[in-house]
Structure formats: structure tokens, C-alpha cells
Short mmCIF file of C-alpha atoms in Angstrom, two decimals:
data_model
loop_
_atom_site.label_atom_id
_atom_site.label_comp_id
_atom_site.label_asym_id
_atom_site.label_seq_id
_atom_site.Cartn_x
_atom_site.Cartn_y
_atom_site.Cartn_z
CA UNK A 919 0.06 -0.03 -0.09
CA UNK A 920 1.39 3.44 -1.00
CA UNK A 921 2.16 5.86 1.68
CA UNK A 922 0.30 9.10 1.56
CA UNK A 923 2.29 12.06 0.07
CA UNK A 924 3.72 14.25 1.31
CA UNK A 925 4.30 12.50 4.69
CA UNK A 926 6.87 15.09 5.96
CA UNK A 927 8.14 18.58 4.86
CA UNK A 928 9.10 18.87 1.17
CA UNK A 929 12.39 20.49 0.19
CA UNK A 930 12.33 22.88 -2.76
CA UNK A 931 15.82 23.53 -3.89
CA UNK A 932 16.69 26.80 -5.57
CA UNK A 933 20.10 27.01 -7.27
CA UNK A 934 20.60 30.68 -6.53
CA UNK A 935 20.98 33.03 -3.62
CA UNK A 936 18.15 34.31 -1.50
CA UNK A 937 16.59 37.55 -3.11
CA UNK A 938 17.27 36.48 -6.80
CA UNK A 939 14.28 36.13 -9.01
CA UNK A 940 14.68 32.32 -9.01
CA UNK A 941 14.47 32.42 -5.19
CA UNK A 942 11.61 34.98 -4.97
CA UNK A 943 9.35 33.08 -7.52
CA UNK A 944 10.31 29.72 -5.84
CA UNK A 945 9.22 31.05 -2.48
CA UNK A 946 5.84 32.12 -3.94
CA UNK A 947 5.14 28.57 -5.21
CA UNK A 948 6.51 27.02 -1.95
CA UNK A 949 4.01 29.00 0.11
CA UNK A 950 1.16 27.99 -2.11
CA UNK A 951 2.24 24.37 -2.13
CA UNK A 952 2.42 24.28 1.68
CA UNK A 953 -1.07 25.47 1.82
CA UNK A 954 -2.37 22.92 -0.69
CA UNK A 955 -0.48 19.96 0.73
CA UNK A 956 -0.72 20.52 4.39
CA UNK A 957 2.98 20.11 4.89
CA UNK A 958 5.76 22.68 5.00
CA UNK A 959 7.53 23.23 1.70
CA UNK A 960 10.89 24.64 2.59
CA UNK A 961 13.11 26.54 0.13
CA UNK A 962 16.71 25.52 0.39
CA UNK A 963 19.28 27.78 -1.41
CA UNK A 964 22.12 25.90 -2.96
CA UNK A 965 23.85 28.50 -5.15
CA UNK A 966 26.77 27.98 -7.51
CA UNK A 967 27.71 27.12 -11.08
CA UNK A 968 24.73 28.77 -12.63
CA UNK A 969 22.35 26.61 -10.59
CA UNK A 970 23.95 23.27 -11.52
CA UNK A 971 25.18 22.47 -7.92
CA UNK A 972 21.50 22.56 -6.66
CA UNK A 973 20.43 20.41 -9.71
CA UNK A 974 23.14 17.85 -8.92
CA UNK A 975 21.93 17.61 -5.28
CA UNK A 976 18.34 16.96 -6.40
CA UNK A 977 19.48 14.41 -9.00
CA UNK A 978 21.06 12.43 -6.21
CA UNK A 979 18.13 12.71 -3.81
CA UNK A 980 15.70 9.98 -2.98
CA UNK A 981 13.01 9.82 -5.58
CA UNK A 982 10.09 10.00 -3.11
CA UNK A 983 8.65 13.36 -3.88
CA UNK A 984 10.10 15.15 -0.81
CA UNK A 985 12.94 16.85 -2.84
CA UNK A 986 11.99 19.02 -5.71
CA UNK A 987 13.88 21.61 -7.88
CA UNK A 988 12.87 24.98 -8.74
CA UNK A 989 15.02 25.10 -11.89
CA UNK A 990 16.20 27.88 -14.06
CA UNK A 991 16.93 27.00 -17.65
CA UNK A 992 20.57 27.97 -17.66
CA UNK A 993 21.69 24.92 -15.52
CA UNK A 994 19.50 22.68 -17.45
CA UNK A 995 20.07 23.73 -21.11
CA UNK A 996 23.32 25.92 -21.15
CA UNK A 997 25.79 24.75 -18.51
CA UNK A 998 25.82 21.13 -20.02
CA UNK A 999 27.55 22.66 -23.14
CA UNK A 1000 30.11 24.62 -21.14
CA UNK A 1001 31.43 22.01 -18.75
CA UNK A 1002 31.15 18.26 -17.98
CA UNK A 1003 28.46 17.72 -15.33
CA UNK A 1004 27.96 14.80 -12.96
CA UNK A 1005 24.41 14.47 -14.07
CA UNK A 1006 22.30 14.39 -17.23
CA UNK A 1007 19.25 16.64 -17.13
CA UNK A 1008 17.25 14.37 -19.34
CA UNK A 1009 18.10 11.03 -17.63
CA UNK A 1010 18.80 11.93 -14.00
CA UNK A 1011 15.86 14.36 -13.50
CA UNK A 1012 12.20 14.25 -14.48
CA UNK A 1013 10.39 17.31 -15.75
CA UNK A 1014 7.25 18.57 -13.99
CA UNK A 1015 6.60 21.61 -16.07
CA UNK A 1016 7.75 25.11 -17.10
CA UNK A 1017 5.89 27.67 -15.03
CA UNK A 1018 7.20 31.11 -15.90
CA UNK A 1019 9.10 32.75 -18.76
CA UNK A 1020 10.77 36.20 -19.10
CA UNK A 1021 13.34 38.11 -21.03
CA UNK A 1022 16.54 39.48 -19.73
CA UNK A 1023 17.40 43.21 -19.62
CA UNK A 1024 20.65 44.82 -20.66
CA UNK A 1025 21.15 47.50 -17.99
CA UNK A 1026 23.42 50.53 -17.53
CA UNK A 1027 24.31 52.28 -14.30
CA UNK A 1028 22.23 55.51 -14.11
CA UNK A 1029 25.48 57.69 -14.02
CA UNK A 1030 26.79 56.27 -17.41
CA UNK A 1031 26.11 58.37 -20.50
CA UNK A 1032 24.56 55.58 -22.58
CA UNK A 1033 20.95 56.00 -23.51
CA UNK A 1034 20.69 53.19 -25.99
CA UNK A 1035 22.44 49.94 -26.90
CA UNK A 1036 24.13 51.46 -29.96
CA UNK A 1037 25.77 54.10 -27.70
CA UNK A 1038 27.04 51.29 -25.32
CA UNK A 1039 28.38 49.29 -28.25
CA UNK A 1040 30.16 52.34 -29.71
CA UNK A 1041 31.82 53.11 -26.32
CA UNK A 1042 32.84 49.39 -25.93
CA UNK A 1043 34.25 49.34 -29.45
CA UNK A 1044 36.37 52.39 -28.72
CA UNK A 1045 37.55 50.91 -25.42
CA UNK A 1046 38.01 47.11 -25.93
CA UNK A 1047 38.04 45.15 -22.78
CA UNK A 1048 37.49 48.22 -20.50
CA UNK A 1049 33.70 47.83 -20.15
CA UNK A 1050 32.58 45.12 -17.70
CA UNK A 1051 29.16 43.37 -17.51
CA UNK A 1052 27.82 41.57 -14.44
CA UNK A 1053 25.54 38.59 -14.65
CA UNK A 1054 24.08 36.00 -12.13
CA UNK A 1055 26.89 33.56 -13.11
CA UNK A 1056 28.62 31.45 -15.81
CA UNK A 1057 26.32 29.57 -17.89
CA UNK A 1058 23.28 31.55 -17.04
CA UNK A 1059 21.07 33.06 -19.92
CA UNK A 1060 22.34 36.36 -18.99
CA UNK A 1061 25.97 35.38 -19.48
CA UNK A 1062 25.16 34.01 -22.85
CA UNK A 1063 23.32 37.32 -23.77
CA UNK A 1064 26.58 39.20 -23.04
CA UNK A 1065 28.65 36.89 -25.11
CA UNK A 1066 26.11 36.92 -28.01
CA UNK A 1067 26.02 40.76 -28.04
CA UNK A 1068 29.87 40.95 -28.01
CA UNK A 1069 30.10 38.39 -30.88
CA UNK A 1070 27.36 40.07 -32.96
CA UNK A 1071 28.45 43.69 -32.39
CA UNK A 1072 32.29 42.84 -32.68
CA UNK A 1073 33.14 44.23 -29.31
CA UNK A 1074 35.08 42.87 -26.14
CA UNK A 1075 33.71 43.27 -22.71
CA UNK A 1076 34.78 41.68 -19.42
CA UNK A 1077 32.37 39.24 -17.90
CA UNK A 1078 31.96 39.50 -14.10
CA UNK A 1079 29.95 36.51 -12.82
CA UNK A 1080 28.15 36.72 -9.56
CA UNK A 1081 26.33 33.98 -7.60
CA UNK A 1082 22.84 35.27 -8.33
CA UNK A 1083 21.24 38.63 -8.97
CA UNK A 1084 23.82 40.88 -7.50
CA UNK A 1085 22.52 44.32 -8.39
CA UNK A 1086 24.45 46.23 -5.73
CA UNK A 1087 27.47 46.69 -7.78
CA UNK A 1088 25.50 47.81 -10.78
CA UNK A 1089 23.71 50.30 -8.64
CA UNK A 1090 26.99 51.51 -7.08
CA UNK A 1091 28.78 51.73 -10.44
CA UNK A 1092 31.34 49.08 -9.60
CA UNK A 1093 30.28 47.39 -12.80
CA UNK A 1094 28.81 49.82 -15.48
CA UNK A 1095 26.65 47.21 -17.32
CA UNK A 1096 24.54 44.45 -15.90
CA UNK A 1097 22.51 41.71 -17.58
CA UNK A 1098 19.80 40.36 -15.38
CA UNK A 1099 16.41 38.71 -15.90
CA UNK A 1100 13.39 41.00 -15.92
CA UNK A 1101 12.12 39.63 -12.67
CA UNK A 1102 15.11 40.82 -10.76
CA UNK A 1103 15.65 44.18 -12.52
CA UNK A 1104 12.33 45.59 -13.93
CA UNK A 1105 11.44 47.17 -10.54
CA UNK A 1106 14.76 49.07 -10.51
CA UNK A 1107 14.20 50.24 -14.06
CA UNK A 1108 10.75 51.53 -13.07
CA UNK A 1109 12.16 53.30 -10.11
CA UNK A 1110 14.77 55.02 -12.40
CA UNK A 1111 17.62 53.50 -10.42
CA UNK A 1112 19.15 51.73 -13.47
CA UNK A 1113 18.59 52.19 -17.23
CA UNK A 1114 17.39 49.60 -19.59
CA UNK A 1115 19.22 49.58 -22.90
CA UNK A 1116 17.53 46.56 -24.40
CA UNK A 1117 15.21 43.59 -23.86
CA UNK A 1118 16.11 40.17 -25.10
CA UNK A 1119 12.73 39.05 -26.35
CA UNK A 1120 12.10 39.15 -30.07
CA UNK A 1121 9.14 41.57 -29.58
CA UNK A 1122 8.58 44.10 -26.83
CA UNK A 1123 7.42 42.66 -23.54
CA UNK A 1124 3.66 43.17 -22.76
CA UNK A 1125 4.81 43.73 -19.24
CA UNK A 1126 7.11 46.70 -20.20
CA UNK A 1127 6.16 47.78 -23.74
CA UNK A 1128 8.06 51.04 -23.36
CA UNK A 1129 11.45 49.18 -23.40
CA UNK A 1130 13.16 48.62 -26.71
CA UNK A 1131 14.31 45.09 -27.72
CA UNK A 1132 17.90 44.33 -28.73
CA UNK A 1133 16.56 42.99 -31.94
CA UNK A 1134 15.03 46.36 -33.02
CA UNK A 1135 18.38 48.13 -32.38
CA UNK A 1136 20.29 46.39 -35.14
CA UNK A 1137 20.44 42.86 -34.00
CA UNK A 1138 17.55 41.05 -35.86
CA UNK A 1139 16.71 37.57 -34.44
CA UNK A 1140 18.45 38.34 -31.08
CA UNK A 1141 16.44 36.34 -28.56
CA UNK A 1142 17.32 34.74 -25.29
CA UNK A 1143 14.62 33.96 -22.66
CA UNK A 1144 14.83 32.64 -19.10
CA UNK A 1145 12.31 30.23 -17.79
CA UNK A 1146 11.64 28.56 -14.44
CA UNK A 1147 10.36 25.06 -14.13
CA UNK A 1148 9.78 22.25 -11.54
CA UNK A 1149 11.89 19.06 -11.63
CA UNK A 1150 12.34 15.94 -9.43
CA UNK A 1151 14.85 13.11 -9.21
CA UNK A 1152 14.38 10.42 -11.92
CA UNK A 1153 12.24 7.63 -10.66
CA UNK A 1154 9.78 9.86 -8.74
CA UNK A 1155 6.34 8.31 -8.93
CA UNK A 1156 4.28 9.57 -11.74
CA UNK A 1157 1.34 10.24 -9.42
CA UNK A 1158 3.42 12.66 -7.39
CA UNK A 1159 4.61 14.33 -10.55
CA UNK A 1160 1.00 14.85 -11.59
CA UNK A 1161 0.08 16.22 -8.14
CA UNK A 1162 2.82 18.83 -8.17
CA UNK A 1163 2.03 19.79 -11.78
CA UNK A 1164 -1.61 20.25 -10.91
CA UNK A 1165 -0.72 22.43 -7.85
CA UNK A 1166 1.55 24.63 -10.18
CA UNK A 1167 -1.18 25.02 -12.67
CA UNK A 1168 -3.61 26.20 -9.88
CA UNK A 1169 -1.14 28.84 -8.84
CA UNK A 1170 -0.63 30.14 -12.34
CA UNK A 1171 -4.48 30.16 -12.86
CA UNK A 1172 -4.96 32.58 -9.93
CA UNK A 1173 -5.66 36.11 -11.18
CA UNK A 1174 -3.90 37.74 -8.33
CA UNK A 1175 -0.79 35.57 -8.83
CA UNK A 1176 -0.71 36.32 -12.61
CA UNK A 1177 -0.82 40.02 -11.88
CA UNK A 1178 1.93 39.68 -9.32
CA UNK A 1179 4.15 37.78 -11.77
CA UNK A 1180 3.30 40.30 -14.50
CA UNK A 1181 4.54 43.14 -12.29
CA UNK A 1182 7.89 41.29 -12.16
CA UNK A 1183 7.96 40.93 -15.96
CA UNK A 1184 7.10 37.32 -15.89
CA UNK A 1185 4.78 35.51 -18.30
CA UNK A 1186 2.77 32.51 -16.91
CA UNK A 1187 3.49 29.30 -18.98
CA UNK A 1188 2.03 26.30 -17.21
CA UNK A 1189 3.35 23.67 -19.73
CA UNK A 1190 3.06 19.92 -19.26
CA UNK A 1191 5.88 17.63 -18.18
CA UNK A 1192 6.12 16.38 -21.68
CA UNK A 1193 6.46 19.90 -23.06
CA UNK A 1194 9.15 20.83 -20.60
CA UNK A 1195 11.19 17.72 -21.52
CA UNK A 1196 10.87 18.57 -25.26
CA UNK A 1197 11.96 22.14 -24.67
CA UNK A 1198 14.93 20.85 -22.67
CA UNK A 1199 15.88 18.37 -25.39
CA UNK A 1200 15.62 21.16 -28.11
CA UNK A 1201 17.31 23.88 -26.25
CA UNK A 1202 20.59 21.89 -25.36
CA UNK A 1203 21.78 21.73 -28.92
CA UNK A 1204 20.47 25.20 -29.63
CA UNK A 1205 22.54 26.84 -27.00
CA UNK A 1206 25.39 24.57 -27.86
CA UNK A 1207 25.45 26.23 -31.27
CA UNK A 1208 25.37 29.63 -29.90
CA UNK A 1209 28.28 28.86 -27.43
CA UNK A 1210 30.28 27.50 -30.35
CA UNK A 1211 29.48 30.46 -32.69
CA UNK A 1212 30.37 33.06 -29.98
CA UNK A 1213 33.55 31.36 -29.10
CA UNK A 1214 32.63 31.06 -25.40
CA UNK A 1215 35.41 28.98 -23.66
CA UNK A 1216 34.39 25.47 -22.75
CA UNK A 1217 35.79 23.54 -19.86
CA UNK A 1218 37.01 20.02 -20.68
#
């Protein structure tokens, strides 16, 4: 006879630091899951390696539904092409569903003179290697955005990786350029504390239609989106996967929740486990091509 689930607190692993968009969104879902399941759902931050350290921990956990992953797409679809990993995202983890999607923003410190992406590019071209850009870490979609821009614009900027959405250095001017997901940075743009030079969706975001895209500023086809999804260790019972997916769909169907996510620049997705797995399988080779074309160093 199967034991009722959950029979004890559930761990929701987040691969980034507290306060990052991954963390903030994960905690929203954790709270709603706790209410639905009658057991605490505790967020555990295991940052590092673009979220891959947390994913590895979940891949090794007991497949009993009491350890889940709030995964960002970087660790699942980008990092595997940058370095050898001790887990296979398609074999050692099971997809539950993509929940939220958003573009990244290319940001400038408010004291810089740049008012558009072409102005930043012109300055970087005249000062090769002397402009730095901060991201949430190596292998994140934001890191890839910076390398894609450098490659397509023919410029060289220094990458400064952090362990999450460290916007303090951008605000202070320690780094003049930041590339962050919309969830972490859109509130600061709206407050006028940083300047947005470009959005990485192909079309302007419905959540911030006043912000120009990178594509419309001379880089047609430039697109790099971030998404968050739920995963579990391979072998987790299908019934638990269905229960978690259904709970996530209920959160996304809530009008107040959708408004809250939209304010953070996030679009509700609510895809099926099968759709998430297909996205991962398609995105791994897609990002591998981008990494190769941009000449991003790969660890062996």
C-alpha cells in the first residue's frame, strides 16, 4: 500500500542566492504548495555554477517526492555545453513543467552616458575590454546574452559573474553594465535607479512595452529567454509528478498571482511535463550552437 504524500516537509531546492528572481518566485510557489498539501515546503538555497550544484543535489536525492527543484533554464540547457556535469538533465531528473518565462534586460548604471544599446556598443568598441558586465553567473542565460552581444557587435567586454542577481555593484557603479532577468531588475528600471538599454525578447514585452528590444536596435533575431520550471529526481512516482504539476497550474491560474508575476516581468506558461522535456531536449543543442558560434570558452 502506497504511503500518503507528502508525509513530511518537502524540500524545494533553488540554485541561486536568496533574493534572486529564482528564489523569489520559488518561494511564492513554495508557500502555495504548503497551503495545498498541508506540509511545510521549505526553500533550500544551494547556489553556484549557474544553478547546477543545486540540480546535482536533487538528481542524487531519494525519488520519493520530498525533494523538488525550482530550476532555471541555464543549468538545465546551457551549462551542459560549457562543462562536464555529474548528471544528465534528461536522464537523472524528471520534468514537471515550465511555469514562468521572461526576457533579460541589458542595463546600465544610471550615471553612465549611454541612453541606447548602440551608444554602449560604440563606447565598448572604442574601449576594448575596458567595459565590464555583471551577470548571475557563468552559464546563465544572462552570461550567454552578453557573449552573444559581444560576438554580434564585434566588441569585447569583461564578464563579471556573480552567484545570483547581485545588483548592488551595478547600482553603485562598480560594474557599469548588468545583464539580469526582468524579474530581478524591472522594478529598479521603473524606479529610475538603473537604465534599460535593451530587452532580449524578439518583440517588446507586454509587461514593459516602453522598453526597446535588442533585436530592433540592429540585431535582428536576437532572442534569449529565461524560464523557471519544476523538476524532481528520476524515478519519482508519476502520481506525485501529476500532483505537483496540478498544484503549479492552480497557482498560475490565480488572477492575483498572474498580476503579481506580470509586475515582475514574468509570463505564466504552465506547460506539461512532456512539453518541458521536449523544450530541454531542443534547447541543449540550440545553446550549444550559440556557445560555439560566440567562441565562449568550454571547460574540458
